[in-house]
Amino acid sequence: MGKLKKKKYLELLEPLQEELVAMARWAEATGARVVVLFEGRDTAGKGGAINAIASHLNSRQCRVVALSKPSDAEKGQWYFQRYIAHLPTAGEIVLFDRSWYNRAGVEKVMGFATVEQVEGFLDQAPKFEKLLVQDGVLLFKYWLTCDQAEQEERLRERAEDPLKRWKLSPIDLVAREKYDDYTKAREAMLKATHTKQAPWTLVDFNDQHHGRLTVIRDFLDRLPDKKVDAPDVEFKPLGGKPGEERFDKLEPIKPYPID
C-alpha cells in the first residue's frame, strides 16, 4: 500500500480535529488532566503528530513540552523532578515531545547516563507513573516506529533542505550507526515500563500521515465518552455599516510585493 496522499490525509484529519476540539471542551468542563508522551527514533514524526493534535486547540489549555538538555542544577535533582513541573493542572492537556523516557533511550544509547542510572530509572518509572494515574492523571504513552531506510531518507531531506537543517543535530548523525542499539534499548524499556496502569502503544510511522491519523483515533477512543456540547453563539448582524481602519499617528508599512 502506497503512502497516504496529503489531500486525502487532510480530508480524514478534519473530523478528527473536530473531535479533538470537543475533547478539549470536555477536559475543561470536567477538570481532566491529560498527559500524552511521544517517543521514538529521530525523524519518527513526533513533532508532526503533536502539531496535528494541538493545531486547533487553545494554546493556553493544550501545552507542548519539549525540554532541552538538563542544566547543571537539574542534573543535581531527582531525575523526574523537572518533568513534574510541567504536568497539567485541572482541565489541561500536556503533550511531551520526548519525556522522562530520554533516560531509557537517548541517554542510555549515547552514554549520557550510567548503567546504574538507567537501571534506577527503569525501576522507578512504573512507580512514578502509577502515582500519577492513581491521582487521576490520564496518561498515554506512544512510541512511533520507523524503519532505518525511511529514517535515512528523512535525515537526508533534513541535510539538503535549508529550512529543515536545524533539525539535524550531531547526535542524529551518530545515531544513524546505532539503529539496532536503539531497538534493544526500546525493548528493554518496554519490558520494564509497559504496565497495566500505564501501557505503551506502538504506532507505525513509516507513513507519517497515516501514523498521525492512527495516533489521534486511538487517543480519542481511549478517553471517557463524555460529550460536552459547544455553547450556542448568537451572531447578530451589525447595527450599521462596517467600519474601516483609520490612522492618525502611524500608517501601516508597505505590503510585501507579490508581483
Short mmCIF file of C-alpha atoms in Angstrom, two decimals:
data_model
loop_
_atom_site.label_atom_id
_atom_site.label_comp_id
_atom_site.label_asym_id
_atom_site.label_seq_id
_atom_site.Cartn_x
_atom_site.Cartn_y
_atom_site.Cartn_z
CA MET A 1 0.00 0.00 0.00
CA GLY A 2 1.39 3.36 -1.02
CA LYS A 3 1.72 6.33 1.29
CA LEU A 4 -1.34 8.38 2.07
CA LYS A 5 -1.59 11.44 -0.15
CA LYS A 6 -1.75 14.84 1.54
CA LYS A 7 -5.17 15.72 0.12
CA LYS A 8 -6.73 12.50 1.44
CA TYR A 9 -4.89 12.90 4.73
CA LEU A 10 -6.28 16.40 5.29
CA GLU A 11 -9.75 15.16 4.39
CA LEU A 12 -9.53 12.38 7.01
CA LEU A 13 -7.86 14.64 9.57
CA GLU A 14 -10.55 17.32 9.68
CA PRO A 15 -13.25 15.31 11.51
CA LEU A 16 -10.65 14.00 13.95
CA GLN A 17 -9.60 17.55 14.76
CA GLU A 18 -13.23 18.43 15.39
CA GLU A 19 -13.31 15.57 17.89
CA LEU A 20 -10.12 16.89 19.47
CA VAL A 21 -11.75 20.29 19.97
CA ALA A 22 -14.71 18.53 21.62
CA MET A 23 -12.27 16.54 23.77
CA ALA A 24 -10.63 19.76 24.96
CA ARG A 25 -14.05 21.17 25.82
CA TRP A 26 -14.76 18.02 27.85
CA ALA A 27 -11.39 18.26 29.63
CA GLU A 28 -12.06 21.87 30.59
CA ALA A 29 -15.60 21.14 31.80
CA THR A 30 -14.62 18.10 33.88
CA GLY A 31 -11.19 19.22 35.10
CA ALA A 32 -9.47 16.25 33.48
CA ARG A 33 -5.67 16.21 33.47
CA VAL A 34 -4.33 14.66 30.28
CA VAL A 35 -0.70 13.75 29.59
CA VAL A 36 0.46 12.31 26.27
CA LEU A 37 4.07 11.17 25.78
CA PHE A 38 5.54 10.93 22.28
CA GLU A 39 8.70 8.86 21.97
CA GLY A 40 10.53 7.32 19.04
CA ARG A 41 13.63 7.44 16.92
CA ASP A 42 14.97 10.65 15.44
CA THR A 43 12.77 11.70 12.50
CA ALA A 44 9.99 9.28 13.53
CA GLY A 45 7.43 12.09 13.36
CA LYS A 46 6.83 13.16 16.95
CA GLY A 47 6.62 16.87 16.15
CA GLY A 48 4.20 16.37 13.27
CA ALA A 49 1.91 14.18 15.37
CA ILE A 50 1.90 16.73 18.18
CA ASN A 51 1.15 19.57 15.75
CA ALA A 52 -1.75 17.60 14.27
CA ILE A 53 -3.29 17.28 17.74
CA ALA A 54 -2.55 20.76 19.05
CA SER A 55 -3.03 22.95 15.98
CA HIS A 56 -6.72 23.75 16.60
CA LEU A 57 -6.66 23.67 20.40
CA ASN A 58 -6.29 26.65 22.71
CA SER A 59 -2.59 27.00 23.47
CA ARG A 60 -3.47 28.17 26.98
CA GLN A 61 -5.12 24.80 27.61
CA CYS A 62 -3.02 22.46 25.49
CA ARG A 63 0.70 22.82 26.16
CA VAL A 64 3.60 21.26 24.26
CA VAL A 65 6.66 20.40 26.36
CA ALA A 66 9.98 19.82 24.60
CA LEU A 67 12.78 20.16 27.12
CA SER A 68 16.40 20.81 26.21
CA LYS A 69 19.28 19.04 27.93
CA PRO A 70 19.24 19.48 31.72
CA SER A 71 21.10 22.36 33.36
CA ASP A 72 23.74 21.77 36.00
CA ALA A 73 21.13 22.45 38.67
CA GLU A 74 18.70 19.98 37.11
CA LYS A 75 21.40 17.34 36.91
CA GLY A 76 21.60 17.51 40.69
CA GLN A 77 17.86 16.93 41.12
CA TRP A 78 15.83 13.76 41.35
CA TYR A 79 15.57 12.71 37.71
CA PHE A 80 11.77 13.12 37.44
CA GLN A 81 11.76 16.49 39.20
CA ARG A 82 11.99 18.79 36.19
CA TYR A 83 9.21 16.90 34.40
CA ILE A 84 6.84 17.21 37.36
CA ALA A 85 6.87 21.00 36.95
CA HIS A 86 5.26 20.60 33.51
CA LEU A 87 2.41 18.26 34.46
CA PRO A 88 -1.10 19.60 33.85
CA THR A 89 -3.49 21.18 36.28
CA ALA A 90 -7.24 20.60 36.08
CA GLY A 91 -8.59 21.00 32.55
CA GLU A 92 -5.18 20.99 30.85
CA ILE A 93 -3.65 18.76 28.17
CA VAL A 94 0.14 18.37 28.03
CA LEU A 95 1.91 16.82 25.04
CA PHE A 96 5.51 15.78 25.69
CA ASP A 97 7.85 15.82 22.68
CA ARG A 98 10.19 13.33 24.32
CA SER A 99 9.77 12.86 28.04
CA TRP A 100 11.35 11.23 31.06
CA TYR A 101 11.99 8.24 28.79
CA ASN A 102 15.04 10.04 27.42
CA ARG A 103 16.96 8.18 30.09
CA ALA A 104 15.98 4.78 28.72
CA GLY A 105 16.65 5.80 25.11
CA VAL A 106 19.00 8.58 24.03
CA GLU A 107 20.85 8.82 27.34
CA LYS A 108 21.40 5.08 27.51
CA VAL A 109 22.46 4.54 23.89
CA MET A 110 24.65 7.63 23.66
CA GLY A 111 26.32 7.03 27.01
CA PHE A 112 24.89 10.15 28.72
CA ALA A 113 23.65 8.05 31.65
CA THR A 114 25.39 5.31 33.61
CA VAL A 115 24.18 1.74 33.78
CA GLU A 116 23.11 2.35 37.38
CA GLN A 117 21.14 5.47 36.39
CA VAL A 118 19.30 3.62 33.62
CA GLU A 119 18.51 0.65 35.86
CA GLY A 120 17.29 3.03 38.56
CA PHE A 121 15.06 4.79 36.06
CA LEU A 122 13.52 1.55 34.77
CA ASP A 123 12.74 0.60 38.35
CA GLN A 124 11.28 3.98 39.33
CA ALA A 125 9.33 4.92 36.16
CA PRO A 126 6.45 2.44 36.67
CA LYS A 127 6.14 3.55 40.30
CA PHE A 128 6.17 7.22 39.31
CA GLU A 129 3.53 6.65 36.63
CA LYS A 130 1.37 4.59 38.99
CA LEU A 131 1.27 7.56 41.36
CA LEU A 132 0.20 9.85 38.52
CA VAL A 133 -2.57 7.52 37.38
CA GLN A 134 -3.78 6.86 40.92
CA ASP A 135 -4.09 10.62 41.39
CA GLY A 136 -6.37 10.80 38.34
CA VAL A 137 -3.96 11.81 35.56
CA LEU A 138 -4.94 10.32 32.19
CA LEU A 139 -1.57 9.11 30.88
CA PHE A 140 -0.95 7.95 27.30
CA LYS A 141 2.44 6.71 26.07
CA TYR A 142 3.10 6.43 22.32
CA TRP A 143 6.22 5.07 20.65
CA LEU A 144 6.42 5.92 16.93
CA THR A 145 8.18 3.24 14.88
CA CYS A 146 10.24 3.87 11.75
CA ASP A 147 12.40 1.57 9.60
CA GLN A 148 16.01 2.59 9.06
CA ALA A 149 15.60 3.11 5.31
CA GLU A 150 12.82 5.59 5.97
CA GLN A 151 14.84 7.26 8.73
CA GLU A 152 17.78 7.68 6.36
CA GLU A 153 15.56 9.31 3.76
CA ARG A 154 14.23 11.78 6.30
CA LEU A 155 17.70 12.58 7.61
CA ARG A 156 18.90 13.18 4.05
CA GLU A 157 15.96 15.51 3.45
CA ARG A 158 16.92 17.50 6.54
CA ALA A 159 20.51 17.75 5.39
CA GLU A 160 19.52 19.01 1.94
CA ASP A 161 16.68 21.39 2.94
CA PRO A 162 17.87 24.72 4.44
CA LEU A 163 14.51 25.08 6.19
CA LYS A 164 14.90 21.74 7.96
CA ARG A 165 18.64 21.62 8.53
CA TRP A 166 18.26 22.99 12.06
CA LYS A 167 16.56 19.70 12.95
CA LEU A 168 19.73 17.75 12.15
CA SER A 169 21.92 17.60 15.24
CA PRO A 170 25.34 15.97 15.71
CA ILE A 171 23.62 13.34 17.86
CA ASP A 172 21.29 12.50 14.96
CA LEU A 173 24.28 11.77 12.75
CA VAL A 174 25.88 9.50 15.34
CA ALA A 175 22.53 7.77 15.97
CA ARG A 176 22.46 6.62 12.33
CA GLU A 177 25.00 3.95 13.24
CA LYS A 178 23.10 2.89 16.37
CA TYR A 179 19.76 1.81 14.94
CA ASP A 180 19.99 -1.67 16.45
CA ASP A 181 21.17 -0.28 19.78
CA TYR A 182 18.07 1.90 19.95
CA THR A 183 15.92 -1.14 19.19
CA LYS A 184 17.50 -3.05 22.08
CA ALA A 185 17.07 -0.08 24.40
CA ARG A 186 13.41 0.29 23.42
CA GLU A 187 12.68 -3.40 24.03
CA ALA A 188 14.32 -3.25 27.47
CA MET A 189 12.26 -0.14 28.22
CA LEU A 190 9.01 -1.78 27.13
CA LYS A 191 9.74 -4.87 29.21
CA ALA A 192 10.20 -2.75 32.34
CA THR A 193 7.60 0.00 31.85
CA HIS A 194 4.69 -1.47 29.83
CA THR A 195 2.30 -1.82 32.76
CA LYS A 196 -1.42 -2.28 33.26
CA GLN A 197 -1.84 1.21 34.69
CA ALA A 198 0.41 2.92 32.10
CA PRO A 199 0.70 0.80 28.95
CA TRP A 200 2.69 1.66 25.85
CA THR A 201 1.16 1.91 22.37
CA LEU A 202 3.39 1.42 19.32
CA VAL A 203 2.32 3.13 16.08
CA ASP A 204 3.78 2.55 12.61
CA PHE A 205 5.10 5.92 11.39
CA ASN A 206 6.80 4.84 8.17
CA ASP A 207 3.92 6.79 6.62
CA GLN A 208 3.67 9.86 8.83
CA HIS A 209 0.28 10.97 7.53
CA HIS A 210 -1.25 7.58 8.23
CA GLY A 211 0.54 7.38 11.55
CA ARG A 212 -0.89 10.68 12.75
CA LEU A 213 -4.43 9.57 11.96
CA THR A 214 -3.82 6.31 13.82
CA VAL A 215 -2.48 8.06 16.93
CA ILE A 216 -5.33 10.56 17.10
CA ARG A 217 -8.02 7.92 16.60
CA ASP A 218 -6.50 5.68 19.27
CA PHE A 219 -6.13 8.58 21.71
CA LEU A 220 -9.73 9.71 21.27
CA ASP A 221 -11.11 6.18 21.54
CA ARG A 222 -9.39 5.63 24.88
CA LEU A 223 -10.78 8.74 26.54
CA PRO A 224 -14.02 8.62 28.55
CA ASP A 225 -17.00 9.07 26.26
CA LYS A 226 -18.48 12.17 27.82
CA LYS A 227 -19.97 14.70 25.46
CA VAL A 228 -19.98 18.38 26.32
CA ASP A 229 -21.93 20.45 23.81
CA ALA A 230 -20.41 23.61 22.43
CA PRO A 231 -22.08 26.77 23.72
CA ASP A 232 -24.60 28.41 21.42
CA VAL A 233 -23.40 31.66 19.90
CA GLU A 234 -25.88 34.17 18.53
CA PHE A 235 -24.01 36.12 15.87
CA LYS A 236 -26.22 39.13 15.25
CA PRO A 237 -25.69 41.48 12.27
CA LEU A 238 -24.01 44.82 12.93
CA GLY A 239 -26.27 47.74 13.67
CA GLY A 240 -24.82 49.79 10.84
CA LYS A 241 -22.17 49.98 8.13
CA PRO A 242 -18.92 48.13 8.96
CA GLY A 243 -16.11 50.48 9.96
CA GLU A 244 -12.76 50.82 8.24
CA GLU A 245 -9.32 51.28 9.77
CA ARG A 246 -8.21 54.89 10.18
CA PHE A 247 -4.78 56.12 11.27
CA ASP A 248 -3.56 59.38 12.78
CA LYS A 249 -0.08 58.90 14.17
CA LEU A 250 1.26 55.94 12.10
CA GLU A 251 0.44 54.24 8.82
CA PRO A 252 0.87 50.50 8.10
CA ILE A 253 4.12 49.57 6.38
CA LYS A 254 4.11 48.82 2.65
CA PRO A 255 2.68 45.39 1.75
CA TYR A 256 5.08 42.63 0.69
CA PRO A 257 5.42 42.75 -3.12
CA ILE A 258 3.67 39.81 -4.78
CA ASP A 259 4.00 40.72 -8.49
#
